Short mmCIF file of C-alpha atoms and ligand atoms in Angstrom, two decimals:
data_model
loop_
_atom_site.label_atom_id
_atom_site.label_comp_id
_atom_site.label_asym_id
_atom_site.label_seq_id
_atom_site.Cartn_x
_atom_site.Cartn_y
_atom_site.Cartn_z
CA MET A 1 31.82 -1.36 15.30
CA ILE A 2 31.86 0.60 12.06
CA LYS A 3 28.73 -0.06 10.08
CA LEU A 4 29.24 -0.72 6.38
CA PRO A 5 25.78 -0.24 4.91
CA GLY A 6 26.82 -1.63 1.54
CA LEU A 7 27.53 -4.91 3.30
CA THR A 8 25.17 -5.11 6.21
CA GLY A 9 22.22 -2.78 5.69
CA ARG A 10 18.73 -3.51 4.40
CA ILE A 11 16.86 -1.96 1.52
CA VAL A 12 13.11 -2.38 1.57
CA VAL A 13 11.26 -2.27 -1.74
CA ALA A 14 7.56 -1.49 -1.28
CA GLY A 15 5.60 -3.06 -4.16
CA ALA A 16 6.35 -6.44 -5.75
CA SER A 17 5.46 -5.88 -9.38
CA MET A 18 7.64 -4.97 -12.33
CA GLY A 19 9.04 -1.83 -10.66
CA GLY A 20 9.86 -3.74 -7.46
CA LEU A 21 11.55 -6.58 -9.31
CA ARG A 22 13.57 -4.30 -11.57
CA ALA A 23 14.62 -2.27 -8.51
CA ALA A 24 15.91 -5.41 -6.76
CA GLU A 25 17.85 -6.44 -9.88
CA GLN A 26 19.32 -2.98 -10.35
CA LEU A 27 20.31 -2.62 -6.68
CA ARG A 28 22.45 -5.72 -7.14
CA ALA A 29 23.76 -4.42 -10.47
CA ALA A 30 24.71 -1.16 -8.73
CA GLY A 31 26.78 -3.12 -6.21
CA TRP A 32 24.46 -3.37 -3.22
CA LEU A 33 25.60 -6.31 -1.09
CA GLY A 34 23.25 -5.87 1.85
CA SER A 35 19.86 -7.50 2.18
CA ILE A 36 16.83 -6.64 0.04
CA THR A 37 13.27 -7.25 1.18
CA VAL A 38 10.47 -6.79 -1.35
CA VAL A 39 7.01 -6.35 0.17
CA GLY A 40 3.98 -6.90 -2.06
CA GLU A 41 0.26 -6.91 -1.43
CA GLU A 42 -0.58 -9.39 -4.19
CA PRO A 43 -0.01 -13.10 -3.48
CA HIS A 44 2.06 -13.54 -6.68
CA LEU A 45 5.68 -13.01 -7.56
CA PRO A 46 6.02 -10.14 -10.09
CA TYR A 47 4.13 -10.69 -13.35
CA ASN A 48 3.65 -8.79 -16.58
CA ARG A 49 0.50 -6.66 -16.78
CA PRO A 50 0.12 -5.74 -20.49
CA PRO A 51 -1.27 -9.19 -21.47
CA LEU A 52 -4.09 -8.80 -18.90
CA SER A 53 -6.20 -6.67 -21.26
CA LYS A 54 -5.17 -8.66 -24.34
CA GLU A 55 -3.88 -12.27 -24.33
CA VAL A 56 -5.06 -13.21 -20.81
CA LEU A 57 -8.53 -11.79 -21.44
CA ALA A 58 -8.63 -13.54 -24.80
CA GLY A 59 -7.57 -16.85 -23.20
CA ARG A 60 -4.33 -17.03 -25.15
CA ALA A 61 -1.88 -16.68 -22.21
CA PRO A 62 -1.85 -18.82 -19.05
CA PHE A 63 -0.60 -17.24 -15.84
CA GLU A 64 2.72 -19.09 -15.96
CA SER A 65 3.58 -17.20 -19.15
CA LEU A 66 3.17 -13.83 -17.36
CA ALA A 67 5.57 -14.41 -14.48
CA PHE A 68 8.85 -12.54 -14.89
CA ALA A 69 11.96 -14.72 -14.80
CA LEU A 70 13.87 -14.32 -11.54
CA ARG A 71 17.52 -13.75 -12.38
CA ASP A 72 20.32 -15.27 -10.31
CA SER A 73 21.19 -11.80 -9.00
CA VAL A 74 17.92 -11.69 -7.01
CA ALA A 75 18.03 -15.29 -5.77
CA ASP A 76 18.69 -14.11 -2.18
CA VAL A 77 16.01 -11.41 -2.14
CA GLU A 78 13.39 -11.89 0.57
CA TRP A 79 9.86 -11.72 -0.87
CA ARG A 80 7.16 -10.76 1.64
CA LEU A 81 4.11 -11.44 -0.54
CA GLY A 82 0.49 -11.07 0.55
CA THR A 83 1.79 -8.29 2.76
CA ARG A 84 0.73 -4.65 2.64
CA VAL A 85 2.83 -1.69 3.71
CA THR A 86 0.46 0.38 5.81
CA GLY A 87 2.71 3.16 7.06
CA ALA A 88 6.23 4.52 7.02
CA ASP A 89 8.46 6.90 8.92
CA LEU A 90 11.05 8.01 6.42
CA ASP A 91 13.18 9.86 8.99
CA ASP A 92 13.26 7.04 11.55
CA ARG A 93 13.53 4.56 8.66
CA TRP A 94 10.84 1.95 9.20
CA VAL A 95 7.79 0.68 7.38
CA GLU A 96 4.76 -0.90 9.00
CA LEU A 97 3.34 -4.12 7.56
CA GLU A 98 0.18 -6.22 7.71
CA ARG A 99 -0.61 -9.59 6.15
CA VAL A 100 -3.51 -9.66 3.69
CA ASP A 101 -5.36 -12.70 2.40
CA ALA A 102 -8.88 -13.74 1.43
CA GLU A 103 -9.81 -14.07 5.12
CA GLY A 104 -8.80 -10.50 5.96
CA THR A 105 -5.75 -8.94 7.55
CA GLU A 106 -3.47 -9.93 10.41
CA GLY A 107 -0.15 -8.99 11.91
CA ALA A 108 -0.93 -5.28 11.66
CA GLY A 109 1.77 -3.12 13.15
CA GLU A 110 4.86 -5.22 12.43
CA ARG A 111 7.74 -2.81 11.86
CA LEU A 112 10.54 -3.42 9.42
CA ALA A 113 13.59 -1.17 9.66
CA PHE A 114 15.48 -0.08 6.56
CA ASP A 115 18.59 1.81 5.53
CA GLY A 116 17.16 2.58 2.11
CA LEU A 117 13.63 2.48 0.71
CA VAL A 118 12.32 2.06 -2.83
CA VAL A 119 8.72 3.20 -3.40
CA ALA A 120 7.24 0.94 -6.10
CA THR A 121 3.58 0.65 -5.13
CA GLY A 122 2.18 1.64 -8.53
CA MET A 123 -1.43 2.43 -9.26
CA ARG A 124 -4.92 1.03 -8.81
CA PRO A 125 -7.93 1.69 -11.05
CA ARG A 126 -10.04 4.76 -10.39
CA ARG A 127 -13.70 3.80 -9.78
CA LEU A 128 -16.80 5.62 -10.95
CA ARG A 129 -18.86 7.10 -8.14
CA CYS A 130 -22.26 6.69 -9.75
CA PRO A 131 -25.43 5.34 -8.12
CA GLY A 132 -26.53 1.80 -8.95
CA PRO A 133 -25.47 -1.81 -8.43
CA THR A 134 -21.80 -2.78 -8.28
CA VAL A 135 -22.11 -6.46 -9.33
CA GLY A 136 -21.15 -6.82 -13.00
CA ARG A 137 -18.76 -3.84 -12.91
CA HIS A 138 -15.10 -4.63 -13.51
CA THR A 139 -11.66 -3.07 -13.72
CA VAL A 140 -8.46 -4.57 -15.17
CA ARG A 141 -5.27 -4.18 -13.16
CA THR A 142 -4.52 -7.56 -11.62
CA LEU A 143 -4.55 -11.17 -12.76
CA ALA A 144 -7.64 -11.77 -10.60
CA ASP A 145 -9.38 -8.84 -12.34
CA ALA A 146 -8.61 -10.23 -15.81
CA GLU A 147 -9.70 -13.76 -14.92
CA GLY A 148 -12.97 -12.51 -13.40
CA LEU A 149 -13.74 -10.35 -16.42
CA ARG A 150 -12.92 -13.13 -18.87
CA THR A 151 -15.49 -15.44 -17.26
CA GLU A 152 -18.15 -12.76 -17.74
CA LEU A 153 -17.18 -11.95 -21.33
CA LEU A 154 -17.63 -15.61 -22.28
CA ARG A 155 -21.36 -15.53 -21.44
CA PRO A 156 -23.31 -16.08 -24.68
CA GLY A 157 -24.84 -12.90 -26.14
CA VAL A 158 -23.08 -10.69 -23.61
CA ARG A 159 -23.49 -6.91 -24.02
CA VAL A 160 -20.46 -4.99 -22.84
CA VAL A 161 -20.11 -1.32 -22.01
CA VAL A 162 -16.57 -0.04 -21.57
CA VAL A 163 -16.41 3.26 -19.74
CA GLY A 164 -13.32 5.23 -20.74
CA ALA A 165 -11.70 5.35 -24.19
CA GLY A 166 -8.10 5.35 -22.96
CA PHE A 167 -5.64 2.69 -24.01
CA ILE A 168 -6.88 0.01 -21.60
CA GLY A 169 -10.54 0.70 -22.49
CA CYS A 170 -9.75 0.46 -26.21
CA GLU A 171 -7.78 -2.77 -25.71
CA VAL A 172 -10.55 -4.38 -23.65
CA ALA A 173 -13.17 -3.36 -26.24
CA ALA A 174 -11.09 -4.95 -29.01
CA THR A 175 -10.64 -8.16 -27.00
CA ALA A 176 -14.36 -8.33 -26.15
CA VAL A 177 -15.21 -8.10 -29.87
CA ALA A 178 -12.70 -10.86 -30.64
CA LEU A 179 -14.32 -13.05 -27.96
CA GLY A 180 -17.67 -12.72 -29.76
CA ALA A 181 -19.56 -10.33 -27.47
CA ALA A 182 -22.93 -9.40 -28.94
CA GLU A 183 -22.42 -5.66 -28.40
CA VAL A 184 -19.40 -3.66 -27.29
CA THR A 185 -19.86 0.06 -26.68
CA VAL A 186 -17.19 2.46 -25.45
CA VAL A 187 -18.40 5.55 -23.55
CA ASP A 188 -16.27 8.64 -23.02
CA PRO A 189 -16.95 12.33 -22.37
CA GLU A 190 -14.25 13.22 -24.90
CA PRO A 191 -15.26 13.40 -28.59
CA LEU A 192 -12.61 10.85 -29.68
CA PRO A 193 -10.81 7.82 -28.16
CA MET A 194 -7.34 8.45 -26.69
CA LEU A 195 -7.70 12.09 -27.69
CA ARG A 196 -5.43 13.58 -25.02
CA PRO A 197 -2.34 11.42 -25.64
CA LEU A 198 -2.74 11.12 -29.44
CA GLY A 199 -4.31 14.38 -30.62
CA GLU A 200 -7.20 14.75 -33.04
CA VAL A 201 -5.87 13.32 -36.32
CA THR A 202 -4.60 10.03 -34.89
CA ALA A 203 -7.54 9.66 -32.50
CA ARG A 204 -10.02 10.14 -35.37
CA GLU A 205 -8.28 7.37 -37.32
CA LEU A 206 -8.29 5.14 -34.23
CA LEU A 207 -12.05 5.67 -33.95
CA ARG A 208 -12.54 4.72 -37.61
CA ARG A 209 -10.53 1.51 -37.19
CA HIS A 210 -12.43 0.45 -34.07
CA ARG A 211 -15.81 1.12 -35.67
CA GLU A 212 -14.81 -0.82 -38.77
CA ARG A 213 -14.04 -3.80 -36.51
CA GLY A 214 -17.36 -3.73 -34.69
CA VAL A 215 -16.89 -1.48 -31.64
CA ARG A 216 -19.64 1.08 -31.03
CA PHE A 217 -18.97 4.43 -29.39
CA ALA A 218 -21.02 6.83 -27.27
CA LEU A 219 -18.74 9.87 -27.18
CA GLY A 220 -19.07 13.35 -25.75
CA THR A 221 -21.13 12.08 -22.83
CA GLY A 222 -20.44 10.49 -19.46
CA VAL A 223 -22.06 7.93 -17.20
CA THR A 224 -24.53 9.24 -14.62
CA ALA A 225 -25.84 5.98 -13.13
CA PHE A 226 -25.99 2.21 -13.45
CA THR A 227 -29.38 0.51 -13.66
CA GLY A 228 -30.39 -2.90 -12.29
CA ASP A 229 -31.22 -4.36 -8.88
CA GLU A 230 -28.81 -7.10 -7.81
CA ARG A 231 -26.43 -6.59 -10.72
CA VAL A 232 -25.96 -4.07 -13.46
CA THR A 233 -28.35 -4.25 -16.44
CA GLY A 234 -27.67 -0.91 -18.06
CA VAL A 235 -25.71 2.33 -18.09
CA LEU A 236 -27.41 5.73 -18.00
CA LEU A 237 -25.59 8.46 -19.89
CA GLY A 238 -25.55 12.22 -19.41
CA ASP A 239 -27.36 12.75 -22.73
CA GLY A 240 -30.30 10.67 -21.46
CA THR A 241 -29.47 7.46 -23.39
CA GLU A 242 -29.62 4.11 -21.56
CA LEU A 243 -27.27 1.45 -22.89
CA PRO A 244 -28.19 -2.15 -21.98
CA ALA A 245 -25.23 -3.86 -20.34
CA ASP A 246 -24.55 -7.29 -18.87
CA VAL A 247 -20.95 -6.37 -18.11
CA VAL A 248 -19.39 -2.97 -17.49
CA VAL A 249 -15.65 -2.33 -17.60
CA GLU A 250 -14.48 0.85 -15.90
CA SER A 251 -11.22 2.12 -17.37
CA VAL A 252 -11.34 5.71 -16.22
CA GLY A 253 -7.78 6.25 -15.08
CA SER A 254 -5.81 5.27 -12.03
CA VAL A 255 -5.04 6.34 -8.49
CA ALA A 256 -1.56 6.16 -6.97
CA ASN A 257 -1.00 3.77 -4.04
CA THR A 258 0.65 6.30 -1.75
CA GLU A 259 -1.61 6.38 1.33
CA TRP A 260 1.01 4.46 3.32
CA LEU A 261 3.41 7.41 2.93
CA ALA A 262 1.00 9.91 4.54
CA GLY A 263 2.41 11.69 7.59
CA ASN A 264 5.81 12.27 5.99
CA VAL A 265 6.53 15.66 4.45
CA LEU A 266 6.01 14.71 0.79
CA ASP A 267 4.12 15.90 -2.27
CA LEU A 268 1.64 13.05 -2.84
CA SER A 269 -0.79 15.08 -4.96
CA ASP A 270 -0.28 12.79 -7.99
CA GLY A 271 1.90 9.80 -7.23
CA VAL A 272 5.04 10.63 -5.31
CA LEU A 273 7.07 13.63 -6.42
CA THR A 274 10.77 12.99 -6.98
CA ASP A 275 13.73 15.10 -8.02
CA GLU A 276 15.75 14.45 -11.18
CA GLN A 277 17.63 11.65 -9.35
CA LEU A 278 14.32 9.98 -8.38
CA ARG A 279 14.86 10.88 -4.71
CA VAL A 280 11.70 11.37 -2.67
CA GLY A 281 11.14 14.40 -0.42
CA GLY A 282 14.77 15.45 -0.74
CA LEU A 283 15.78 12.33 1.23
CA PRO A 284 18.85 10.61 -0.19
CA HIS A 285 17.82 7.21 1.22
CA VAL A 286 14.35 7.09 -0.40
CA VAL A 287 13.72 6.72 -4.13
CA ALA A 288 10.64 5.99 -6.27
CA VAL A 289 10.25 3.88 -9.41
CA GLY A 290 7.58 2.89 -11.93
CA ASP A 291 4.07 4.23 -12.43
CA VAL A 292 3.95 5.86 -8.99
CA ALA A 293 6.99 8.14 -9.55
CA ARG A 294 6.30 11.71 -10.71
CA PHE A 295 9.63 12.89 -12.01
CA PRO A 296 10.91 15.88 -14.00
CA ASN A 297 12.40 15.01 -17.38
CA PRO A 298 15.10 17.44 -18.55
CA ARG A 299 14.75 15.97 -22.06
CA TYR A 300 11.41 17.78 -22.24
CA ASP A 301 10.26 20.66 -20.10
CA ASN A 302 11.24 19.46 -16.63
CA VAL A 303 7.60 19.48 -15.52
CA PRO A 304 7.23 16.50 -13.15
CA ARG A 305 4.90 13.85 -14.60
CA ARG A 306 4.02 10.24 -13.93
CA VAL A 307 4.45 8.00 -16.98
CA GLU A 308 2.36 4.80 -16.99
CA HIS A 309 4.32 2.94 -19.65
CA TRP A 310 5.89 -0.49 -19.40
CA CYS A 311 9.39 0.89 -20.13
CA ILE A 312 9.34 3.16 -17.08
CA PRO A 313 9.72 0.60 -14.23
CA GLY A 314 12.93 -0.66 -15.85
CA ASP A 315 14.32 2.78 -16.71
CA THR A 316 13.52 4.33 -13.33
CA ALA A 317 14.79 1.29 -11.42
CA LYS A 318 18.17 1.47 -13.12
CA HIS A 319 18.61 5.13 -12.26
CA ALA A 320 17.04 5.06 -8.78
CA ALA A 321 19.17 2.07 -7.73
CA ARG A 322 22.34 3.95 -8.67
CA THR A 323 21.13 7.02 -6.75
CA LEU A 324 20.33 5.00 -3.65
CA VAL A 325 23.38 2.74 -3.63
CA SER A 326 25.81 5.58 -4.24
CA HIS A 327 24.33 7.37 -1.22
CA LEU A 328 24.34 4.30 1.02
CA VAL A 329 27.93 3.41 0.27
CA GLY A 330 28.98 7.01 0.86
CA GLU A 331 29.79 8.19 -2.65
CA THR A 332 29.35 11.91 -3.08
CA ALA A 333 28.51 12.00 -6.79
CA GLY A 334 25.25 10.41 -7.94
CA PRO A 335 24.31 9.62 -11.55
CA ALA A 336 23.50 12.33 -14.12
CA PRO A 337 19.84 13.52 -14.13
CA PHE A 338 17.27 10.98 -15.27
CA ALA A 339 16.15 11.85 -18.81
CA PRO A 340 14.36 8.89 -20.40
CA LEU A 341 12.85 8.66 -23.86
CA PRO A 342 9.49 7.03 -23.06
CA THR A 343 8.18 4.28 -25.33
CA PHE A 344 4.74 2.76 -25.37
CA TRP A 345 2.74 0.23 -27.37
CA SER A 346 -0.89 -0.82 -27.40
CA ASP A 347 -2.30 -3.80 -29.33
CA GLN A 348 -5.89 -3.31 -30.43
CA HIS A 349 -7.66 -5.70 -32.87
CA ASP A 350 -5.16 -6.49 -35.63
CA PHE A 351 -3.15 -3.28 -35.33
CA ARG A 352 -0.59 -1.82 -32.96
CA LEU A 353 -0.03 1.70 -31.67
CA GLN A 354 3.69 2.24 -31.10
CA SER A 355 4.91 5.47 -29.57
CA PHE A 356 8.34 6.97 -28.88
CA GLY A 357 9.02 10.20 -27.04
CA ALA A 358 6.28 12.46 -25.69
CA PRO A 359 3.59 12.88 -28.37
CA VAL A 360 1.31 14.38 -25.72
CA LEU A 361 3.51 17.50 -25.79
CA GLY A 362 3.10 17.93 -29.55
CA THR A 363 -0.57 17.26 -30.29
CA GLY A 364 -1.00 20.80 -31.67
CA ASP A 365 1.29 20.09 -34.65
CA VAL A 366 0.91 16.55 -36.01
CA ARG A 367 2.27 15.60 -39.43
CA VAL A 368 2.36 12.34 -41.40
CA LEU A 369 6.01 11.23 -41.51
CA ASP A 370 5.57 7.89 -43.25
CA GLY A 371 2.76 6.00 -45.01
CA ASP A 372 -0.85 7.12 -45.21
CA THR A 373 -3.30 7.79 -42.43
CA SER A 374 -5.75 4.99 -43.23
CA GLY A 375 -3.06 2.30 -43.63
CA ASP A 376 0.34 1.85 -42.00
CA VAL A 377 1.26 5.32 -40.80
CA VAL A 378 3.84 7.12 -38.65
CA MET A 379 2.70 10.46 -37.26
CA GLY A 380 5.20 13.04 -36.02
CA TYR A 381 4.34 15.30 -33.07
CA HIS A 382 6.04 18.69 -32.92
CA ARG A 383 6.40 21.49 -30.44
CA ASP A 384 8.02 24.79 -31.37
CA GLY A 385 8.87 23.13 -34.68
CA ARG A 386 10.88 20.30 -33.14
CA LEU A 387 9.97 16.63 -33.13
CA VAL A 388 8.91 15.55 -29.61
CA GLY A 389 7.22 12.23 -30.34
CA VAL A 390 6.16 9.74 -32.99
CA VAL A 391 3.20 7.36 -33.09
CA ALA A 392 2.90 4.49 -35.52
CA LEU A 393 -0.50 2.98 -36.26
CA GLY A 394 -0.83 -0.24 -38.22
CA GLY A 395 1.07 -3.48 -38.62
CA ARG A 396 4.67 -4.45 -37.99
CA ALA A 397 5.88 -2.30 -40.89
CA ALA A 398 4.54 0.85 -39.24
CA ALA A 399 6.07 -0.01 -35.86
CA GLY A 400 9.38 -0.73 -37.61
CA ALA A 401 9.24 2.59 -39.44
CA ALA A 402 8.64 4.41 -36.14
CA VAL A 403 11.79 2.90 -34.63
CA ARG A 404 13.80 4.79 -37.26
CA TYR A 405 12.76 8.10 -35.63
CA ARG A 406 14.03 7.06 -32.21
CA ALA A 407 17.56 8.27 -32.89
CA GLU A 408 16.22 11.58 -34.19
CA LEU A 409 14.17 12.04 -31.02
CA LEU A 410 17.25 11.33 -28.90
CA ARG A 411 19.21 13.99 -30.80
CA GLN A 412 16.67 16.79 -30.24
CA PRO A 413 17.67 19.63 -27.89
CA ALA A 414 15.81 19.89 -24.59
CA LEU A 415 12.44 21.65 -24.62
CA THR A 416 11.94 24.69 -22.45
CA ALA A 417 8.87 24.94 -20.22
CA SER A 418 6.09 27.06 -21.73
C1 FAD B 501 -4.16 -4.01 -18.07
C2 FAD B 501 -2.88 -3.26 -18.37
C3 FAD B 501 -2.36 -3.28 -19.64
C4 FAD B 501 -1.19 -2.58 -19.93
N1 FAD B 501 -0.70 -2.59 -21.21
C5 FAD B 501 0.41 -1.88 -21.51
C6 FAD B 501 0.89 -1.86 -22.85
O1 FAD B 501 0.33 -2.49 -23.76
N2 FAD B 501 1.99 -1.12 -23.10
C7 FAD B 501 2.66 -0.40 -22.13
O2 FAD B 501 3.66 0.28 -22.43
N3 FAD B 501 2.22 -0.42 -20.84
C8 FAD B 501 1.11 -1.14 -20.52
N4 FAD B 501 0.66 -1.16 -19.22
C9 FAD B 501 1.38 -0.41 -18.18
C10 FAD B 501 2.42 -1.23 -17.43
O3 FAD B 501 2.00 -2.53 -17.21
C11 FAD B 501 2.72 -0.51 -16.12
O4 FAD B 501 3.35 0.70 -16.47
C12 FAD B 501 3.56 -1.33 -15.14
O5 FAD B 501 2.89 -2.49 -14.76
C13 FAD B 501 3.89 -0.49 -13.90
O6 FAD B 501 4.60 -1.27 -12.99
P1 FAD B 501 4.81 -0.78 -11.47
O7 FAD B 501 5.59 -1.87 -10.82
O8 FAD B 501 5.29 0.60 -11.44
O9 FAD B 501 3.34 -0.69 -10.84
P2 FAD B 501 2.24 -1.80 -10.62
O10 FAD B 501 2.30 -2.80 -11.72
O11 FAD B 501 0.96 -1.08 -10.37
O12 FAD B 501 2.68 -2.56 -9.28
C14 FAD B 501 2.57 -2.04 -8.01
C15 FAD B 501 2.50 -3.21 -7.05
O13 FAD B 501 2.53 -2.70 -5.73
C16 FAD B 501 1.56 -3.35 -4.94
N5 FAD B 501 1.14 -2.47 -3.84
C17 FAD B 501 0.35 -1.36 -3.92
N6 FAD B 501 0.22 -0.80 -2.71
C18 FAD B 501 0.93 -1.57 -1.85
C19 FAD B 501 1.20 -1.49 -0.45
N7 FAD B 501 0.71 -0.50 0.29
N8 FAD B 501 1.98 -2.45 0.10
C20 FAD B 501 2.51 -3.46 -0.67
N9 FAD B 501 2.29 -3.57 -1.99
C21 FAD B 501 1.52 -2.64 -2.57
C22 FAD B 501 0.45 -3.66 -5.91
O14 FAD B 501 -0.37 -4.70 -5.44
C23 FAD B 501 1.23 -4.03 -7.18
O15 FAD B 501 1.53 -5.40 -7.21
C24 FAD B 501 -0.52 -1.86 -18.90
C25 FAD B 501 -1.05 -1.85 -17.61
C26 FAD B 501 -2.22 -2.55 -17.34
C27 FAD B 501 -2.79 -2.53 -15.93
#
């Protein structure tokens, strides 16, 4: 019998969050008629993560409001939730599964065969390896994390130390202040919050705005240990200071969930390396989407990077699904190279950071494009004299003004690698 993969095959999607859901939708949109099985470690159907550090933590968003709507096109998708992918053979085309729940694991070793595979296993928080108690230390990635942290932040007189002044750390600090925490201190070895992605001028203004709204900062120093017996009571810093702490939030970056791919010939040094069609390891039947995908972007310098922005699961899924389906149905030509314009926002206190493009590539030449630095402002980031990104800081007016530069960013010629 002639096998028609477009009609009878199976695509497995590993990871049941935004990237996994968007991949399933886009596989259908690309014409895939075969079966789709989405395997996810969490017990929930896909939900939206950005509110976890903002509305959910603040108690303004119940879980039901986070769940993504399931479109009709994915009504026949099989969801294997509470199930972890533990291994894969990409040449022989199978993944290995085990069930996970509060009691532990079971069913280890079940094999699921596939014709095509989508890698969508995302990231998990990096943890600090410092001596001291672990009780009272939190991260924010999942709904359970946010709910657990919220309970602790509601304790009267709570003193909070946030380790890491990246976007999640800054958001959590702002939410903790809004919840009435007695003290909120952000610690970071860098001299300014969000310095690497925003550059000095914008980061300095961000610091000013946070301080004005009650967040304290211990910058230019890192954490060396946590104090306390059963649970954390303080944070010891490299400069010798001890900050009292009832709750610690670690937001010190993330680690890619790629261990299950070990044993295949892949570059897993930072997420999973893909080509410009989002194919993994040169294999036409394996693609990656979302935070975990490290892809070259011909719009910029073609250096492969992971991009942990909310827009990326959707953008990558659309492209990767076309790549995969065109291979599985036997088309010779795939889509044009993937060249997204990343966008990003972060809500902190009463202001929003809104970014388009790749400001990180232009932090050496930052100019005010609109407004004034201490109010509603749009900053332009340049490399070799060309605009590579914009960041708005302020209210809706600033974010709206930034949108006007989107078209200009899309018109810019490609950057060459330096
Ligand atoms: C707290 C927070 C706030 C954010 N706020 C913003 C914001 O304001 N603006 C913005 O632009 N972006 C924001 N983001 C980023 C955005 O949410 C992410 O880019 C997006 O969630 C990435 O989706 P993903 O599906 O690629 O990965 P993930 O959401 O990480 O999903 C991966 C899924 O795979 C599962 N998984 C992992 N390993 C396995 C395995 N072996 N087997 C089976 N399943 C597995 C995980 O449990 C998880 O459900 C935020 C992220 C967080 C965590």
